[in-house]
mmCIF file of C-alpha atoms in Angstrom:
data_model
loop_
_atom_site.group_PDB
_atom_site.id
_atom_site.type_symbol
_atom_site.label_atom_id
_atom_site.label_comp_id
_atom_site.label_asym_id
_atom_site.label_seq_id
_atom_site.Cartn_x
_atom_site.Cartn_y
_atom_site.Cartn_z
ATOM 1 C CA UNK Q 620 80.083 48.318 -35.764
ATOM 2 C CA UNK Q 621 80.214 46.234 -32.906
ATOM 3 C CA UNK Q 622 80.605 42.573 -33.899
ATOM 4 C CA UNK Q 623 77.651 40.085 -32.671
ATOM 5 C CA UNK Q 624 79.556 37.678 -31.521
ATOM 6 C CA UNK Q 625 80.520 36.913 -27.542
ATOM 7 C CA UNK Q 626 83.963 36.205 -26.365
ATOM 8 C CA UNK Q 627 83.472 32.841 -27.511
ATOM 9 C CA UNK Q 628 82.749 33.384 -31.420
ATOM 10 C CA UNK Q 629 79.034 32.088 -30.523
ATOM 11 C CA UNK Q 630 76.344 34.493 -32.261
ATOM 12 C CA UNK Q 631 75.150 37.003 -29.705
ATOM 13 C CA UNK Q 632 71.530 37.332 -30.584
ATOM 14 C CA UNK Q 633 70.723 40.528 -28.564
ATOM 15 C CA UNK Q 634 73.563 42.670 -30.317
ATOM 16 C CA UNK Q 635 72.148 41.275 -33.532
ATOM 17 C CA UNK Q 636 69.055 43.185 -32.830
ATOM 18 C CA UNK Q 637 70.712 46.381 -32.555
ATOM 19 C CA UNK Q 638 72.250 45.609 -35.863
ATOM 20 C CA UNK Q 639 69.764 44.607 -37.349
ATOM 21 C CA UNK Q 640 67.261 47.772 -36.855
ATOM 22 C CA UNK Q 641 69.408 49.089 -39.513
ATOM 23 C CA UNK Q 642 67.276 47.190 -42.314
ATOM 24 C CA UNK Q 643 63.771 48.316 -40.804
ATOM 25 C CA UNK Q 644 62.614 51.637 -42.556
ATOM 26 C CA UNK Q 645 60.263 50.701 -45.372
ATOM 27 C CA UNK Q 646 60.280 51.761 -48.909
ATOM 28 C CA UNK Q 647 56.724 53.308 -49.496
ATOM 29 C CA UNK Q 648 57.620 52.958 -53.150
ATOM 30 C CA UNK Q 649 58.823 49.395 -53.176
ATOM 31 C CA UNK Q 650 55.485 48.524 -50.925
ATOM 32 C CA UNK Q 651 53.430 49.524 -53.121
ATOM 33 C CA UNK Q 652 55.263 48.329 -56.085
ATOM 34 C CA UNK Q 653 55.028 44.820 -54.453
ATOM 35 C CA UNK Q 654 51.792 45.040 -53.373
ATOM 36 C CA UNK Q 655 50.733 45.208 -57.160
ATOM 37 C CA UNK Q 656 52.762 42.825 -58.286
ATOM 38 C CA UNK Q 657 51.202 40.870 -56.036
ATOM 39 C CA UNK Q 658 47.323 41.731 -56.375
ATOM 40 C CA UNK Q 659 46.926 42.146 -60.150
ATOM 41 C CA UNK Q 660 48.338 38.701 -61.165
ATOM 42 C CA UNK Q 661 46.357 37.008 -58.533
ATOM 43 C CA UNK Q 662 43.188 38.667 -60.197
ATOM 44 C CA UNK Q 663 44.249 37.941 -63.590
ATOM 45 C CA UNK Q 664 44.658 34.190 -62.733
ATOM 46 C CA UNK Q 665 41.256 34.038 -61.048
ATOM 47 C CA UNK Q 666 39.407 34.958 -63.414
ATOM 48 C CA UNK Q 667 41.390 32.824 -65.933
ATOM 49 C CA UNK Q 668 40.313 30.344 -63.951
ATOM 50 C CA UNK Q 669 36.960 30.887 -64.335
ATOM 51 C CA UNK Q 670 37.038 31.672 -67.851
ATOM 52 C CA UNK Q 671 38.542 28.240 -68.200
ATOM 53 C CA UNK Q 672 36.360 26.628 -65.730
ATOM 54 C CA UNK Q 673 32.934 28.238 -67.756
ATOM 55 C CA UNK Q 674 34.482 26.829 -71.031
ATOM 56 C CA UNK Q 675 34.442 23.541 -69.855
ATOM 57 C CA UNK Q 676 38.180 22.973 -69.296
ATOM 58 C CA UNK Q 677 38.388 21.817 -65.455
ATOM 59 C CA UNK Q 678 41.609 20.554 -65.698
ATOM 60 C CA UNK Q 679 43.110 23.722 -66.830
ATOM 61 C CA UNK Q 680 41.082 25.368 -64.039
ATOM 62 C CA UNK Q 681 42.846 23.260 -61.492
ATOM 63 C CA UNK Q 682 46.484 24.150 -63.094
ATOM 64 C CA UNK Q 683 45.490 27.476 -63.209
ATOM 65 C CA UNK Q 684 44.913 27.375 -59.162
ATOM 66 C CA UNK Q 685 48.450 26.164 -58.276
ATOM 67 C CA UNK Q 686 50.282 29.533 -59.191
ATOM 68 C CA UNK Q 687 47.186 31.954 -58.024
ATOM 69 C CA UNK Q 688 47.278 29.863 -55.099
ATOM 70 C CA UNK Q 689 51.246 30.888 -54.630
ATOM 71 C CA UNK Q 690 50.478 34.786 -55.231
ATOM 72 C CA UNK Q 691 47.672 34.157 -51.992
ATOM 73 C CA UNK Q 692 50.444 33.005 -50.348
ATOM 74 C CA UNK Q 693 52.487 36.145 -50.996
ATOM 75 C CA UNK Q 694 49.590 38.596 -50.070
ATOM 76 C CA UNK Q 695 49.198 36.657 -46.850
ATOM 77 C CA UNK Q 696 53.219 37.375 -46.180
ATOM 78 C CA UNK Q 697 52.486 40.931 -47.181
ATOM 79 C CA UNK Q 698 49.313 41.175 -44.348
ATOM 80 C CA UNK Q 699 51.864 40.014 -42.118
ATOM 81 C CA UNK Q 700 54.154 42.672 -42.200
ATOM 82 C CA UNK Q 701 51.373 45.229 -41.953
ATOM 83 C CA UNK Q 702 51.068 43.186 -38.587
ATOM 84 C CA UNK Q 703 54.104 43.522 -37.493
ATOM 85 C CA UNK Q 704 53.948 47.649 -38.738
ATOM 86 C CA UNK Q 705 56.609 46.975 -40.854
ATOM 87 C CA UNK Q 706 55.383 47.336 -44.620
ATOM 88 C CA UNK Q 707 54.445 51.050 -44.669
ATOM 89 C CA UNK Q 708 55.652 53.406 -42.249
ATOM 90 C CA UNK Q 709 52.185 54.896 -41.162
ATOM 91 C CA UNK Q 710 50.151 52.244 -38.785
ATOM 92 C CA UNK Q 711 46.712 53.530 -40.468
ATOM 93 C CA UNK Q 712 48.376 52.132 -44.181
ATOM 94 C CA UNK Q 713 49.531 49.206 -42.356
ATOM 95 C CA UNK Q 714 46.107 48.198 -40.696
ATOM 96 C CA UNK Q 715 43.955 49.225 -43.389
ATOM 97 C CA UNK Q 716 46.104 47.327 -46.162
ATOM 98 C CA UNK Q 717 45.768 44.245 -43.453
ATOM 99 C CA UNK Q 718 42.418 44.225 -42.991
ATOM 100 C CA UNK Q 719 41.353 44.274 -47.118
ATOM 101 C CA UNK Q 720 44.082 41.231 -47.411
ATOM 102 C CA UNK Q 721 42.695 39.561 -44.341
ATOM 103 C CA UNK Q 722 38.918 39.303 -45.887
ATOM 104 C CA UNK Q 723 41.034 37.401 -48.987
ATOM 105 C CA UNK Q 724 43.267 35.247 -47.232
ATOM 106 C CA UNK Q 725 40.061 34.783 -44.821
ATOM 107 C CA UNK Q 726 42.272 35.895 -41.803
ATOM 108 C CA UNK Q 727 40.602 38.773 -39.396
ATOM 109 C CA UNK Q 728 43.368 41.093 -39.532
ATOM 110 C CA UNK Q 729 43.212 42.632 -35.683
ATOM 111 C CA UNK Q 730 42.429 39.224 -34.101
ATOM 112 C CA UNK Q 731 45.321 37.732 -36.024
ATOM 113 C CA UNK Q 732 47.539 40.274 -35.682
ATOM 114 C CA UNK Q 733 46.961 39.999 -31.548
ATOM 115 C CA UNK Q 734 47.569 36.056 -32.071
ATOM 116 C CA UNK Q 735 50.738 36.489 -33.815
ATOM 117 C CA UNK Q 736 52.308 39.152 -31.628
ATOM 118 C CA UNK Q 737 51.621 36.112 -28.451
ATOM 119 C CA UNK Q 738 53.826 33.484 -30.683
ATOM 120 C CA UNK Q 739 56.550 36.233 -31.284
ATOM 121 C CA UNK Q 740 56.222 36.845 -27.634
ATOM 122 C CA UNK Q 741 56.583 33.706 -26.472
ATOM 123 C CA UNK Q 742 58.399 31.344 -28.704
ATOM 124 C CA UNK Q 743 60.719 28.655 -27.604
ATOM 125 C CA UNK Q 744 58.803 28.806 -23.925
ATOM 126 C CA UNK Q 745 57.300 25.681 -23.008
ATOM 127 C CA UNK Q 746 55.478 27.191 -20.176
ATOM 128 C CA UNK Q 747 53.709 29.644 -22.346
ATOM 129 C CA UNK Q 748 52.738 27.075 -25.384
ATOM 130 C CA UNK Q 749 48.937 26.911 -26.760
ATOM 131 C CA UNK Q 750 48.219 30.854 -28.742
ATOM 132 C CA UNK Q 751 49.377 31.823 -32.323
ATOM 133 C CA UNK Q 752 51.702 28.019 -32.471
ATOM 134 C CA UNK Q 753 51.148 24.554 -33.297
ATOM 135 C CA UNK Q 754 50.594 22.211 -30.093
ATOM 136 C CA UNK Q 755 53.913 20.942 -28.990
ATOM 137 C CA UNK Q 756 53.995 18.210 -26.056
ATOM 138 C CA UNK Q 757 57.908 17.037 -24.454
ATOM 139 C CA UNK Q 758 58.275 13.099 -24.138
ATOM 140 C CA UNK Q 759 57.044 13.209 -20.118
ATOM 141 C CA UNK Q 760 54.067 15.453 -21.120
ATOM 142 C CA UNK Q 761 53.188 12.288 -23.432
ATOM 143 C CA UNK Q 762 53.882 9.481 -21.575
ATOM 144 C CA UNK Q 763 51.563 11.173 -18.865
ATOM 145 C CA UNK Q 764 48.687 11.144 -21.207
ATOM 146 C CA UNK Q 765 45.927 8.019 -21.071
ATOM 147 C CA UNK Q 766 45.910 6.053 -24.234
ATOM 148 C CA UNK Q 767 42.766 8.213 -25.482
ATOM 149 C CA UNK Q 768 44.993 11.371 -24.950
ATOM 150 C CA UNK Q 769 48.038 10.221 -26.783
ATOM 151 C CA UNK Q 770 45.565 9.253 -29.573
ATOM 152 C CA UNK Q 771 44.164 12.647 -29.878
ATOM 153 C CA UNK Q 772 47.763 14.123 -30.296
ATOM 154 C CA UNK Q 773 48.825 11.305 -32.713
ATOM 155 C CA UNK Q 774 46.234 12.603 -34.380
ATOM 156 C CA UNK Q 775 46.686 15.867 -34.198
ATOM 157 C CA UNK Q 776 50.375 15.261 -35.361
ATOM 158 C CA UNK Q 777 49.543 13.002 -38.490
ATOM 159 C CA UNK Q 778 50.564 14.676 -41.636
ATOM 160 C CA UNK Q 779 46.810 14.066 -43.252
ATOM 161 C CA UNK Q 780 45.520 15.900 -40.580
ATOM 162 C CA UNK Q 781 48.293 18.681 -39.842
ATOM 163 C CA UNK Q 782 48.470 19.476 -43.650
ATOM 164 C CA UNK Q 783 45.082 18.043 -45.033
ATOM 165 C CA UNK Q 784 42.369 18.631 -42.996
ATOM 166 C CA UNK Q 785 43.862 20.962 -40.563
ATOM 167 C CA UNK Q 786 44.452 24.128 -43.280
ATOM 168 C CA UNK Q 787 40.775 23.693 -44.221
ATOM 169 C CA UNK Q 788 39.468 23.781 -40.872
ATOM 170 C CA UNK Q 789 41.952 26.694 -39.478
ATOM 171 C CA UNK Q 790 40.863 28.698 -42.382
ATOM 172 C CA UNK Q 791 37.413 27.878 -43.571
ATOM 173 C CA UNK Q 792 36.211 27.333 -40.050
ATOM 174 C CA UNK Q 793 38.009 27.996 -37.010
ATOM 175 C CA UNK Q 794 39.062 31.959 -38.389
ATOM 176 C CA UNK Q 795 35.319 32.692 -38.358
ATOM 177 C CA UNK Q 796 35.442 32.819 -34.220
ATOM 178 C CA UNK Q 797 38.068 34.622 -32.237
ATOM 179 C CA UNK Q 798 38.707 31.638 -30.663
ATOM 180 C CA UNK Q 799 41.362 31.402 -27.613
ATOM 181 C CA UNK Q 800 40.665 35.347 -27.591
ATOM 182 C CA UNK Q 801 37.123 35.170 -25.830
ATOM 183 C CA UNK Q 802 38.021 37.142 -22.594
ATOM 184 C CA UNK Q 803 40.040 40.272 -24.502
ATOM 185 C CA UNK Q 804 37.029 42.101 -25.267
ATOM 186 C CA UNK Q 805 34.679 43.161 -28.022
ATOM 187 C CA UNK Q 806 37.744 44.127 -30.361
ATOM 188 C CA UNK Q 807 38.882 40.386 -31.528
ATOM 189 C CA UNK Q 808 34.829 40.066 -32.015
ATOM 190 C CA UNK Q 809 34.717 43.045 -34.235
ATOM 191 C CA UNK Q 810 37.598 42.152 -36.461
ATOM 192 C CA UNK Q 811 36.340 38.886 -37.461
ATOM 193 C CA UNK Q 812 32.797 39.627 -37.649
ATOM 194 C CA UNK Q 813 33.822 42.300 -39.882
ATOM 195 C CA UNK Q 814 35.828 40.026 -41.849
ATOM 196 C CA UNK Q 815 33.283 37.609 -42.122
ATOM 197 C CA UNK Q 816 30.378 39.878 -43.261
ATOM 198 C CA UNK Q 817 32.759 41.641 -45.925
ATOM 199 C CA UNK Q 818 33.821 37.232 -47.210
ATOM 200 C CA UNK Q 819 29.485 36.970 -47.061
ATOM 201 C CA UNK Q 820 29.189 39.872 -49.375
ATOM 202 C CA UNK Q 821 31.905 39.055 -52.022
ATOM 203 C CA UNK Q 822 31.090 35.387 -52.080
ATOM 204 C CA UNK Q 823 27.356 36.501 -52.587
ATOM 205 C CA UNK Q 824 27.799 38.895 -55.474
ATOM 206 C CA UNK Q 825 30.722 36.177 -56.902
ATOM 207 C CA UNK Q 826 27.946 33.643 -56.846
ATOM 208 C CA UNK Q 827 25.162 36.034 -58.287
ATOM 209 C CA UNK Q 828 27.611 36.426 -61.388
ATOM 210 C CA UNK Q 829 28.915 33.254 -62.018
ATOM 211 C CA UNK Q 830 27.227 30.771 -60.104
ATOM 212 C CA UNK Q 831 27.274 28.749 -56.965
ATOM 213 C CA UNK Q 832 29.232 25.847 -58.198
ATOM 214 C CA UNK Q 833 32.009 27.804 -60.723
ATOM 215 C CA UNK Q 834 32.867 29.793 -57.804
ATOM 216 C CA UNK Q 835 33.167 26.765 -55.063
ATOM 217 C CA UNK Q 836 35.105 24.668 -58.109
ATOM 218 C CA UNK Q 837 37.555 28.064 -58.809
ATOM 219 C CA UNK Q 838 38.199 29.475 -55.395
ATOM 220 C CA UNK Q 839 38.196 26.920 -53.478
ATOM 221 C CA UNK Q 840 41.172 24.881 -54.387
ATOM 222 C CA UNK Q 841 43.074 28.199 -54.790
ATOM 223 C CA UNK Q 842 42.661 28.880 -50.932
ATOM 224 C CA UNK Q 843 43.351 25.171 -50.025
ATOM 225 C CA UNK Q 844 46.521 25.076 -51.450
ATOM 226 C CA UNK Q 845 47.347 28.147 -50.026
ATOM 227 C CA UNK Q 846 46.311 27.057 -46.381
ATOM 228 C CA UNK Q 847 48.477 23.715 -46.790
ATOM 229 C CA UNK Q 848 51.477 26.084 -48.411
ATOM 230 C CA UNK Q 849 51.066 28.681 -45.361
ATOM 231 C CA UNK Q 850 50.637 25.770 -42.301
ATOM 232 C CA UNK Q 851 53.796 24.252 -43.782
ATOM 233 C CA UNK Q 852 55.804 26.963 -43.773
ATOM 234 C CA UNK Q 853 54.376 27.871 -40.577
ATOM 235 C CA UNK Q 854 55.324 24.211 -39.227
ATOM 236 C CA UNK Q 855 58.905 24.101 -40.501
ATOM 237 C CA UNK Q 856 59.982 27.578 -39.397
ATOM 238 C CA UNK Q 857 60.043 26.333 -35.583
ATOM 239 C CA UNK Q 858 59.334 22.229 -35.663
ATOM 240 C CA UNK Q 859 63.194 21.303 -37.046
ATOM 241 C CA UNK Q 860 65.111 19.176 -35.018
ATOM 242 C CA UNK Q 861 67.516 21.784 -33.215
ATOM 243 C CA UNK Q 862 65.315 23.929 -32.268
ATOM 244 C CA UNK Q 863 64.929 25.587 -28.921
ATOM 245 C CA UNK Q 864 62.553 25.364 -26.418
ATOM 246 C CA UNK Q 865 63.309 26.460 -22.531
ATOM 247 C CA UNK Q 866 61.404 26.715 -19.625
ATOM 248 C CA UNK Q 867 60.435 30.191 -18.322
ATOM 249 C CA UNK Q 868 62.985 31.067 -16.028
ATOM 250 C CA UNK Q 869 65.870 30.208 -18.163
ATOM 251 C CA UNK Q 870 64.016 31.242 -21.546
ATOM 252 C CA UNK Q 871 65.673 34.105 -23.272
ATOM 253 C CA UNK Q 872 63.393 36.114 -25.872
ATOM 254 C CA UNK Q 873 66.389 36.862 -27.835
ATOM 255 C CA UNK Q 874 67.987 33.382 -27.923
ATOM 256 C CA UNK Q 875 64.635 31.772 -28.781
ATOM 257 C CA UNK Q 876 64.466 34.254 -31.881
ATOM 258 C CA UNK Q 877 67.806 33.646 -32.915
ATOM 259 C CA UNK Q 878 67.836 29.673 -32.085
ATOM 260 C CA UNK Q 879 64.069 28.194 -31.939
ATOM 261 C CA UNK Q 880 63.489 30.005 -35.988
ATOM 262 C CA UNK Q 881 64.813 27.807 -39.043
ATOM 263 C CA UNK Q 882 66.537 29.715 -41.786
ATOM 264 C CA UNK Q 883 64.395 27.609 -44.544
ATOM 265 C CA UNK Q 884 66.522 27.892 -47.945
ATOM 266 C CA UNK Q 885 64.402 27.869 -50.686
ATOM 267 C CA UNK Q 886 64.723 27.772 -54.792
ATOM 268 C CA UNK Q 887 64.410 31.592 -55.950
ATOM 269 C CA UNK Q 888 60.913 31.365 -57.010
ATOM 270 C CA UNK Q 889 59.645 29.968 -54.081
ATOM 271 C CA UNK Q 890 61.288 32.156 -52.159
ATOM 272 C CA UNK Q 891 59.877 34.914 -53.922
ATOM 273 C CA UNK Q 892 56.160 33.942 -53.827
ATOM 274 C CA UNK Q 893 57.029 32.974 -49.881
ATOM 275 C CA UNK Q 894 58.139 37.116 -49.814
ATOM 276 C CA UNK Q 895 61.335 35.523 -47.759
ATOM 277 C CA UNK Q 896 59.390 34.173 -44.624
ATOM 278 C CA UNK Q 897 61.837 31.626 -44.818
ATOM 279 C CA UNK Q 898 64.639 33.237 -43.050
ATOM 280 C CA UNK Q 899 62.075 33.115 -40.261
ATOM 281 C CA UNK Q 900 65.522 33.642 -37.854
ATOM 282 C CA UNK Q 901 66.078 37.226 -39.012
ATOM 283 C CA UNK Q 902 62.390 38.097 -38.714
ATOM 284 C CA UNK Q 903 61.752 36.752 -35.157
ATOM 285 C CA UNK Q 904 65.375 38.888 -34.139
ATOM 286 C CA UNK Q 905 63.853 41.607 -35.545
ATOM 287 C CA UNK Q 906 60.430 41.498 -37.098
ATOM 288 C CA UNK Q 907 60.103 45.550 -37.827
ATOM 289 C CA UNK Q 908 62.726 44.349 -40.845
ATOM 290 C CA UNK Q 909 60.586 44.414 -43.976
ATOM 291 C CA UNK Q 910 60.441 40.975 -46.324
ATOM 292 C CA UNK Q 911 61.688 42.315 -49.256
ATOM 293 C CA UNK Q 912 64.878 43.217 -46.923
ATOM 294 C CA UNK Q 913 65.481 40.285 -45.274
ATOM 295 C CA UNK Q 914 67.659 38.759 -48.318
ATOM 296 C CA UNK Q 915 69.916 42.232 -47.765
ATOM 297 C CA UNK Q 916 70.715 41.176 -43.747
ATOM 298 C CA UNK Q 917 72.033 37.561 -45.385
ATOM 299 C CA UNK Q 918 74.196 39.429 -48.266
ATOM 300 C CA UNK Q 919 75.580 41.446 -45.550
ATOM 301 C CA UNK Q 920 75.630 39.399 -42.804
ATOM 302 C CA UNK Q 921 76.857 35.548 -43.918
ATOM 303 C CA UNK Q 922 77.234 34.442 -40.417
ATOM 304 C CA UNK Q 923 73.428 33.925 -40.082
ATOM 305 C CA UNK Q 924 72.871 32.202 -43.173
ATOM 306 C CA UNK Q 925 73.916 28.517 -41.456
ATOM 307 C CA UNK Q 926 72.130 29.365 -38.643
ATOM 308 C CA UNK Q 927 68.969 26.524 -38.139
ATOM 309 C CA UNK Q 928 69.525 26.265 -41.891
ATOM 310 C CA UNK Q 929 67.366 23.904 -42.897
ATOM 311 C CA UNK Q 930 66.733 23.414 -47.270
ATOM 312 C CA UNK Q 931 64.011 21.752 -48.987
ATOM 313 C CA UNK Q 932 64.698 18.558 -49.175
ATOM 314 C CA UNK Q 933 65.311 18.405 -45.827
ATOM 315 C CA UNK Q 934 62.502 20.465 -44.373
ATOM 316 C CA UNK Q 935 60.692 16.854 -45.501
ATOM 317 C CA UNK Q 936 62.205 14.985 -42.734
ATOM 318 C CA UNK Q 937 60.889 17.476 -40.031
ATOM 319 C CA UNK Q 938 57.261 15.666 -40.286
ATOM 320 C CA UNK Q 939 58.051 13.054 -38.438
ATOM 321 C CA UNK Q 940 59.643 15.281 -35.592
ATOM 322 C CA UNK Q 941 56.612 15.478 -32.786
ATOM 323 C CA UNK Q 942 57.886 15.100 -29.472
ATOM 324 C CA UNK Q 943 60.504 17.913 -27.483
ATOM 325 C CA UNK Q 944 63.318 15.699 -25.646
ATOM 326 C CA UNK Q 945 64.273 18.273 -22.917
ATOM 327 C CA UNK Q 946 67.249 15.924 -22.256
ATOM 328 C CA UNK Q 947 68.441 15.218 -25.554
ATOM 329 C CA UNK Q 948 67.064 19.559 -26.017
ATOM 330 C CA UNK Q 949 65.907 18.222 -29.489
ATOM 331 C CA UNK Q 950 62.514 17.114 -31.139
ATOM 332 C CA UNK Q 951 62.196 13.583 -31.734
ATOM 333 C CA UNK Q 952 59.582 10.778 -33.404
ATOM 334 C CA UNK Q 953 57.625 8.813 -32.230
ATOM 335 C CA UNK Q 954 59.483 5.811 -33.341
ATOM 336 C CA UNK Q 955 62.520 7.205 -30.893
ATOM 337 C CA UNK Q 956 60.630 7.558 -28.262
ATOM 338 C CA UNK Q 957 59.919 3.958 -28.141
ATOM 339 C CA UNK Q 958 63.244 2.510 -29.451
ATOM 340 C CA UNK Q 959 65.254 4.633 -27.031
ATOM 341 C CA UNK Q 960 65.897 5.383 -23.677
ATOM 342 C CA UNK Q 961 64.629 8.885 -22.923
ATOM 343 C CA UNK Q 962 65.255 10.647 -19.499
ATOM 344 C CA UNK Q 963 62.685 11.400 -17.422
ATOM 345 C CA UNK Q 964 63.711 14.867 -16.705
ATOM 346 C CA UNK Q 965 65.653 17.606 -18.320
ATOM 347 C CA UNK Q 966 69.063 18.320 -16.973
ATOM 348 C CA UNK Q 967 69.635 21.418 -14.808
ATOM 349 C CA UNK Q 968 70.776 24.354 -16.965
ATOM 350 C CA UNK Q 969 71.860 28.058 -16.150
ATOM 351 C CA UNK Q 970 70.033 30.756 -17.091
ATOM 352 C CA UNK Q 971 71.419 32.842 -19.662
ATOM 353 C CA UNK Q 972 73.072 35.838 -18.297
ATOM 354 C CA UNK Q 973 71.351 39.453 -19.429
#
């Protein structure tokens, strides 16, 4: 096998996508196996929830929402690999298996899907920012903006907001519209309108059974948690300090996989109930790679593992990270920004050869 690495030593992220289509057949087997394992417990611990909840034990009800909230988590990783075609080898299993998960995790499947194929498209380019990733402005971009602007992104940025109030909204309100996808046609309007009418009818005959108020009291903080767990891991797998973000002539779709995509090291459980999203590196090279294979490509491949390796306890310290230096070519706080002296403009830089 040709090794992945140029003349140099450096990592040559487009031979590691020819290496890595190795680890892209799925297991029909082991899909469905996970699947299950997935499904049934989250079902189990709803309704103990419930049955906790109706007994007059709240408090239990609440503890009870912190691990069903974690198997959410790990359908929504399993609904994206049907996105990405990757979890069953036909495309009808794949969509069909998406769209039932998507009126769960309250994500229309098709319009999603469309959104999330844009980021993997298009991350790391700062000329092609604003669909499927979280708003990123460089230090000029900011110190262009009137005071009222660069309130709206501090804002925006705040950890309250990014991981408070910003799952709730994304989730519970902003999911309901194909927003951003107005002008693609009727199909982003059928998927969520679909999605919505098929959440109407299960929260109606949920609330028929066991009443308005059990079922906001049990469900909801079971899909809040899970919307703060799934922006965070969202935000850490591309807002770490090294990152990489180019403009579009020098951008390189293979480079920005390989270098703009943290490899998040997690404990063993969470990485399990995260289905391996963290080594978000090895996904963006090659995102036809099924999760439950992605741990295979590390065993066989230690070279990646320090690549944008980031681990728990310091994924903390990437909150603070806001701003893209294109001089410095790192993210920085707003604290540096003013304490330091920042260029004005990015330094010329080659584009990477094909």
């Amino acid at each position: 096998m040709q090794p992945a690495h140029n003349g140099d030593g450096v990592l040559d992220a487009r031979r590691w996508t020819r290496i890595l289509s190795n680890y892209s057949a799925p297991n029909r087997l082991r899909s469905v196996a996970e699947l299950v394992i997935t499904a049934l417990p989250l079902i189990m611990l709803w309704t103990a929830a419930w049955f906790t909840f109706s007994l007059g034990h709240a408090w239990a009800s609440l503890l009870i929402a912190i691990p069903a909230a974690g198997f959410l988590v790990r359908l929504f990783m399993i609904q994206h690999d049907c996105g990405h075609g990757t979890f069953f080898a036909s495309r009808l299993a794949n969509d069909w298996v998406g769209r039932v998960i998507g009126v769960l995790t309250l994500t229309p499947y098709d319009c999603w899907r469309r959104m999330h194929a844009t980021h993997h498209a298009t991350t790391g380019n700062l000329d092609r920012r604003g669909i499927g990733d979280l708003d990123t402005l460089t230090v000029r971009e900011y110190r262009a903006l009137s005071w009222w602007g660069r309130l709206k992104y501090r804002l925006y940025r705040n950890p309250l907001v990014m991981f408070g109030v910003g799952p709730a909204y994304l989730f519970l309100l902003q999911q309901r519209l194909p927003v951003g996808l107005m002008r693609n046609g009727w199909q982003p309007w059928a998927s969520t309108m679909a999605t919505n009418l098929a959440i109407a009818v299960i929260v109606a005959v949920l609330t028929w059974f066991i009443g308005i108020k059990a079922f906001l009291l049990v469900h909801l903080p079971i899909i809040l948690l899970a919307a703060t767990a799934g922006v965070w891991l969202f935000y850490v797998q591309h807002q770490f300090e090294h990152t990489s973000w180019e403009r579009d002539e020098i951008w390189n779709l293979h480079q920005a996989a390989l270098h703009g995509s943290s490899h998040y090291e997690l404990p063993a459980l969470l990485r399990w109930f995260t289905a391996n999203i963290g080594i978000h590196h090895v996904h963006h090279l090659s995102s036809r790679i099924p999760y439950y294979r992605l741990p295979r490509v590390l065993r066989d491949h230690p070279e990646l593992r320090d690549v944008g390796r980031i681990t728990l306890l310091q994924s903390f310290r990437c909150v603070r990270l806001v701003l893209w230096d294109e001089a410095q070519r790192r993210l920085v706080s707003f604290r540096e920004i003013r304490a330091g002296d920042f260029q004005e403009t990015a330094p010329n830089r080659a584009a990477p050869s094909p």
